[in-house]
Every structure is written in C-alpha cells, then in structure tokens.
CSV table of C-alpha atoms and ligand atoms in Angstrom, one decimal:
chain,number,residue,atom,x,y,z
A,1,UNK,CA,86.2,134.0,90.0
A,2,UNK,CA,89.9,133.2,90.2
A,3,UNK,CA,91.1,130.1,89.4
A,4,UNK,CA,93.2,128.7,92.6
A,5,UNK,CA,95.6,126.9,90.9
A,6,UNK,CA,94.5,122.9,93.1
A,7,UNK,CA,90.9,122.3,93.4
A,8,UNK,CA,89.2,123.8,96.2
A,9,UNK,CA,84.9,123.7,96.6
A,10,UNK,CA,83.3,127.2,96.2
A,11,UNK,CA,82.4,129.0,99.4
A,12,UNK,CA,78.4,129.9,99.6
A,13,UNK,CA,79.6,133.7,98.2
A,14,UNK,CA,81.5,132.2,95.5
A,15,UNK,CA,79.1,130.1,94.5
A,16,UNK,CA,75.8,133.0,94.7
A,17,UNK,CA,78.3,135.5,93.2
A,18,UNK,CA,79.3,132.5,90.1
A,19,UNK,CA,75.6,131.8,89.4
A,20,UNK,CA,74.1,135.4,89.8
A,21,UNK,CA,77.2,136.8,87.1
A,22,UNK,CA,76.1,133.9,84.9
A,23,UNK,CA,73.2,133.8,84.8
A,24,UNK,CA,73.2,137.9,84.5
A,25,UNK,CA,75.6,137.3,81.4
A,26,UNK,CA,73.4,134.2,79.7
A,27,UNK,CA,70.2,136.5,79.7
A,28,UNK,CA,72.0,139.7,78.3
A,29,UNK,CA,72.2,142.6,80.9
A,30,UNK,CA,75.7,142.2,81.5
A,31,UNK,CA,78.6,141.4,79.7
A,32,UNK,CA,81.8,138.8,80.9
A,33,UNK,CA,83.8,142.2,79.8
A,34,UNK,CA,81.8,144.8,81.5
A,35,UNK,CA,82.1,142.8,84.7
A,36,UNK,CA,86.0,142.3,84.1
A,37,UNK,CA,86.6,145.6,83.1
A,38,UNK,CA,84.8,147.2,86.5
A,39,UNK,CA,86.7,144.8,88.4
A,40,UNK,CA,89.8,145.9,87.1
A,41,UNK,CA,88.2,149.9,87.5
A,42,UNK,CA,88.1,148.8,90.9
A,43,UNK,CA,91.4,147.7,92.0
A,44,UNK,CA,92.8,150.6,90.2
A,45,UNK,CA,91.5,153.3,92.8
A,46,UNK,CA,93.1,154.7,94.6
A,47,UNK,CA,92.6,156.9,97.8
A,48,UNK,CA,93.9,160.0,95.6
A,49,UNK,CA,89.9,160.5,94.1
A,50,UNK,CA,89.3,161.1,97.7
A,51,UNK,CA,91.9,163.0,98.3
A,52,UNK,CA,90.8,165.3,95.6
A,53,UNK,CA,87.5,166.3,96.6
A,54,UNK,CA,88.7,166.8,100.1
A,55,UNK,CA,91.9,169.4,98.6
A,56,UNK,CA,88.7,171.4,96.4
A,57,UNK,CA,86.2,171.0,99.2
A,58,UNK,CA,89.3,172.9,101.5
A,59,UNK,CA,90.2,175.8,98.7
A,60,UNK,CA,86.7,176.2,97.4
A,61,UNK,CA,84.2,177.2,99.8
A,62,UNK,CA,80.8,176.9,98.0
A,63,UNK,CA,82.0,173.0,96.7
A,64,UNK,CA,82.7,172.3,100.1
A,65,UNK,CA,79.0,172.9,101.0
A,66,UNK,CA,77.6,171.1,97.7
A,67,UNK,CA,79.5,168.3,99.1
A,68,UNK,CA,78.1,168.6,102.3
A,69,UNK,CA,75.0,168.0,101.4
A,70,UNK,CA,75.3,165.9,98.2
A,71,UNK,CA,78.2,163.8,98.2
A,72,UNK,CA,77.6,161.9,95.3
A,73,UNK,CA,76.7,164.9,93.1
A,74,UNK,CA,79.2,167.0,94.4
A,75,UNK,CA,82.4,164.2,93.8
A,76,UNK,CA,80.1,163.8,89.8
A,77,UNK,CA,81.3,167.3,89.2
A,78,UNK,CA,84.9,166.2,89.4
A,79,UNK,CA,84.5,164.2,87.0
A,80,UNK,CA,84.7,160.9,89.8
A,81,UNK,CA,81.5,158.5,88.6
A,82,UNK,CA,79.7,157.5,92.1
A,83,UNK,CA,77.7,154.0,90.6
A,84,UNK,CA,74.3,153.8,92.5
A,85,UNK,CA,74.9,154.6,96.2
A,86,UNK,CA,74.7,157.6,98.5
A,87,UNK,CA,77.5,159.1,99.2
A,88,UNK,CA,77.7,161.0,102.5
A,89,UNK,CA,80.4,163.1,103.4
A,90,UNK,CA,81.0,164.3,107.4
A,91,UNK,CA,82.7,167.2,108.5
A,92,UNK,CA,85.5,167.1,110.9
A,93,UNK,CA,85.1,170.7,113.1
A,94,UNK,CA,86.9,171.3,116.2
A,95,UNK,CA,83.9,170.3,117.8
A,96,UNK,CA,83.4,167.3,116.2
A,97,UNK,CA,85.7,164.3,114.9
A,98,UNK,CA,84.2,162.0,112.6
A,99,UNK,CA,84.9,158.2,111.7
A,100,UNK,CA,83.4,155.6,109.6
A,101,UNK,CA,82.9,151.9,110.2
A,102,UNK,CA,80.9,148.8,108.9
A,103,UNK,CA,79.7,146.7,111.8
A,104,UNK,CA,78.3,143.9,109.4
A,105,UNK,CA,80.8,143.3,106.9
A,106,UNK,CA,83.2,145.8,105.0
A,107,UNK,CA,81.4,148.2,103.1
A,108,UNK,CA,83.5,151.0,102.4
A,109,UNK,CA,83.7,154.1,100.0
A,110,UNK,CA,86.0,152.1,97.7
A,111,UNK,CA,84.6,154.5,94.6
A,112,UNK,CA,86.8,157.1,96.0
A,113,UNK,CA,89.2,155.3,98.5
A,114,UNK,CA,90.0,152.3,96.7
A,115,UNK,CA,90.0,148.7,98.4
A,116,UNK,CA,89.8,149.0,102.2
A,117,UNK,CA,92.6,148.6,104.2
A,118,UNK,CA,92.7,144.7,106.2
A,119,UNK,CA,92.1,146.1,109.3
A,120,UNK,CA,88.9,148.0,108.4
A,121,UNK,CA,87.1,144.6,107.4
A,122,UNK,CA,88.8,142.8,110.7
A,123,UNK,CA,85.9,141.9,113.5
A,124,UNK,CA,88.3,143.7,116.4
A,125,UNK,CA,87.7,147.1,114.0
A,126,UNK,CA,84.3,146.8,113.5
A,127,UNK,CA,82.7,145.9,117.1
A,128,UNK,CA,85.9,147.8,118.9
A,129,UNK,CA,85.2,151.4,116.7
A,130,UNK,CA,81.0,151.4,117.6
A,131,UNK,CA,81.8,150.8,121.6
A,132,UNK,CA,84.8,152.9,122.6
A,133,UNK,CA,85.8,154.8,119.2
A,134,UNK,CA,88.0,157.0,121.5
A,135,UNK,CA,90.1,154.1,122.6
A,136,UNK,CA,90.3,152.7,119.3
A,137,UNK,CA,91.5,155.9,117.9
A,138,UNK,CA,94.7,156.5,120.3
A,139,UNK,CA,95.4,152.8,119.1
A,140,UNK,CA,96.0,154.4,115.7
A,141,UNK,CA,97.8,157.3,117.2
A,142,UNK,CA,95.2,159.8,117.1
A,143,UNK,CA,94.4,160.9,121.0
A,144,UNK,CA,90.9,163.4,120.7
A,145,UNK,CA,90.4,165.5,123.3
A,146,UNK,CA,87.7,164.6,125.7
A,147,UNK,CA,86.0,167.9,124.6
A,148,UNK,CA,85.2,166.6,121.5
A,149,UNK,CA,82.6,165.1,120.3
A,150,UNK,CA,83.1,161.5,118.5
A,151,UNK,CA,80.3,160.3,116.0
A,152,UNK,CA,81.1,156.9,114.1
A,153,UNK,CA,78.9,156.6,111.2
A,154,UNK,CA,78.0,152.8,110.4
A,155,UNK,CA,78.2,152.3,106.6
A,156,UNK,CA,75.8,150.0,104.5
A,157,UNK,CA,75.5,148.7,101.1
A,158,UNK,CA,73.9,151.7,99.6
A,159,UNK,CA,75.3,154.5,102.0
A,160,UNK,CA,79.0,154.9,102.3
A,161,UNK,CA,80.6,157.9,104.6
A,162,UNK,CA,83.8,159.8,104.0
A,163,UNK,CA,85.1,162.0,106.1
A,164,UNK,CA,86.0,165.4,105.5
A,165,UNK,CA,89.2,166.2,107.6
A,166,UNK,CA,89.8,169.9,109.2
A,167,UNK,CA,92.2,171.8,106.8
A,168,UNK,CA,95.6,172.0,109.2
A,169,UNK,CA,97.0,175.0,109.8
A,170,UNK,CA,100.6,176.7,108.1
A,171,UNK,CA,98.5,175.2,104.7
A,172,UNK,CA,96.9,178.8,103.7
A,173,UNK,CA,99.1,179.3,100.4
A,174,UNK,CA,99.3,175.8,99.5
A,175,UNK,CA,97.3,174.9,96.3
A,176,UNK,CA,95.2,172.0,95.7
A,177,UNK,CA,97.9,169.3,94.5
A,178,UNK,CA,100.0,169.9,96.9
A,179,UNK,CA,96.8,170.2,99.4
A,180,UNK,CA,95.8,166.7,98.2
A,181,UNK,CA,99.1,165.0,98.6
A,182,UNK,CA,98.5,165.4,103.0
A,183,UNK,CA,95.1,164.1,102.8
A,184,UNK,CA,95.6,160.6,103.6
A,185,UNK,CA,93.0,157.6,103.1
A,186,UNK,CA,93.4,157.1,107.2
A,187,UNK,CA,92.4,160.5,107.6
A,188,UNK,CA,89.5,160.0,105.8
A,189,UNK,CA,88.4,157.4,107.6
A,190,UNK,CA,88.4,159.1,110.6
A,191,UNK,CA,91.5,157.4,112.4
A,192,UNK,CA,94.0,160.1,111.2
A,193,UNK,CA,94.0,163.7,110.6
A,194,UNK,CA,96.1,165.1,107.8
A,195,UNK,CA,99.5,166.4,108.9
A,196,UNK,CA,102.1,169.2,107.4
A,197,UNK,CA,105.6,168.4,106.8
B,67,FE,FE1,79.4,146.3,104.9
C-alpha cells in the first residue's frame, strides 16, 4: 500500500488486501518483490498486447479460430502470459456487435488492455451498458444499426472478455503493425470499432 503522505485510516480493502499480502509474505508463498514487481508488470500494459492478437487473429485465419475458442491459449502463443483466468474473446460480425462490462465492480482484461479506463469502473457504465447498451454506445459515438444484434458480456473475477473488432475495409495489404496501430483499446471493449485513416 502507498503511503499517503498525512495519516489517513485504511479502508476495509486496504486493510484485507495489507493483512492477506502479509501474512502471504510471513509464511513464505509470496515475496514483498514478487508482489512489487507484478504490480509494476501491471501498470506497464498497455492496450498494444491486445492490439496484437487482434492484428494476427485479422491476417492469420487459423489463429483467429484458436482464439476463438481458447483465448488464453491462443494470446500464450504470442508470447503474452494470461495468469490464472479465462480468457474469452467475442467476435464482432456484421450480425453481431459485441461489448464488455462489469456490473459488480471493474474487472477488466487488464492482462492485455492494461488498467481500465475511469469510465469503465463508473456505476453510470456499468448499470447503463447491461439495460440499453445501444444508447450507451451512440453516447461514445458508435450508432449500431438496429439490424444488429447487441450482446454485452458481464465480466467476473476469473472470466474476462475482449472483443474481437471486424477487420475495416481499404486494410487488405496492410500488415500486422501497421494493422495493430487502428485497433484501439475502445474498440475492444466494444464501444468503438477500429477506423482507417
Ligand atoms: Fe469486476
């Protein structure tokens, strides 16, 4: 925990996370360093892992279906360490348009997306995006035709979404870096879609 410069009485999660870490680090199973240094892993992500497997997933046609149905396997192969959790990726089709939420708190797929954005962990997000997703959405810009199909896909401790956006179109010679560099953390989330030029 961070030391807040005046005095200030732990919150109930301070305090559970304090004790738990301490106590995990007096009987020997983890180290202060391990934690500190998978704290710092954390912070240092960045949407570009994401990115990444969404760019091979687009070029590479038999990946894209490993990572269809093994997320966390599939995003292993690149080389992109998935710690304990199911990793579920959804397909954006023209019939479909994917999004991803966490009703009860925040949880997020910060192992390839980094550290949520503020407004994904905001209570307006998170009971707004279950109950009229379609609204939400053409708040953020992104109007979906009334054709297609919506499906919000509530995340929880051990399952995290991504979303795989639709490849746009004028992107047929492009090759994977410059691919990944339009696939945007928004648009894996579900409340973007990955735009040219
Ligand atoms: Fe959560």
């Amino acid at each position: 925990m961070k030391d807040q410069g005046t005095y200030q009485p732990y919150s109930y999660y301070q305090l559970m996370e304090t004790s738990l870490r301490e106590l995990l680090v007096e009987k020997g199973i983890v180290t202060d360093d391990a934690v500190n240094a998978e704290v710092t892993a954390m912070r240092g992500r960045q949407p570009e892992r994401g990115s990444k497997a969404v760019a091979r997933a687009w070029v590479d046609d038999a990946f894209r279906q490993r990572l269809l149905k093994n997320g966390t396997a599939a995003c292993e192969e690149l080389g992109l360490e998935i710690p304990a959790l199911k990793l579920v990726v959804v397909e954006n089709t023209p019939q479909v348009h994917n999004a991803i939420v966490c009703t009860l708190c925040s949880c997020y797929p910060r192992v390839l997306l980094g550290i949520p954005p503020d407004w994904y962990k905001s209570r307006n997000y998170r009971s707004r995006m279950v109950r009229e997703p379609r609204a939400v959405l053409a708040e953020f810009g992104l109007k979906i035709a009334d054709a297609v199909q919506i499906r919000v896909h509530d995340s929880t401790a051990d399952m995290r979404y991504m979303v795989l956006p639709m490849r746009p179109k004028g992107t047929e010679d492009w090759d994977e870096a410059r691919l990944a560099a339009i696939v945007s953390r928004d648009s894996m989330i579900g409340v973007a879609i990955p735009k040219v030029g």
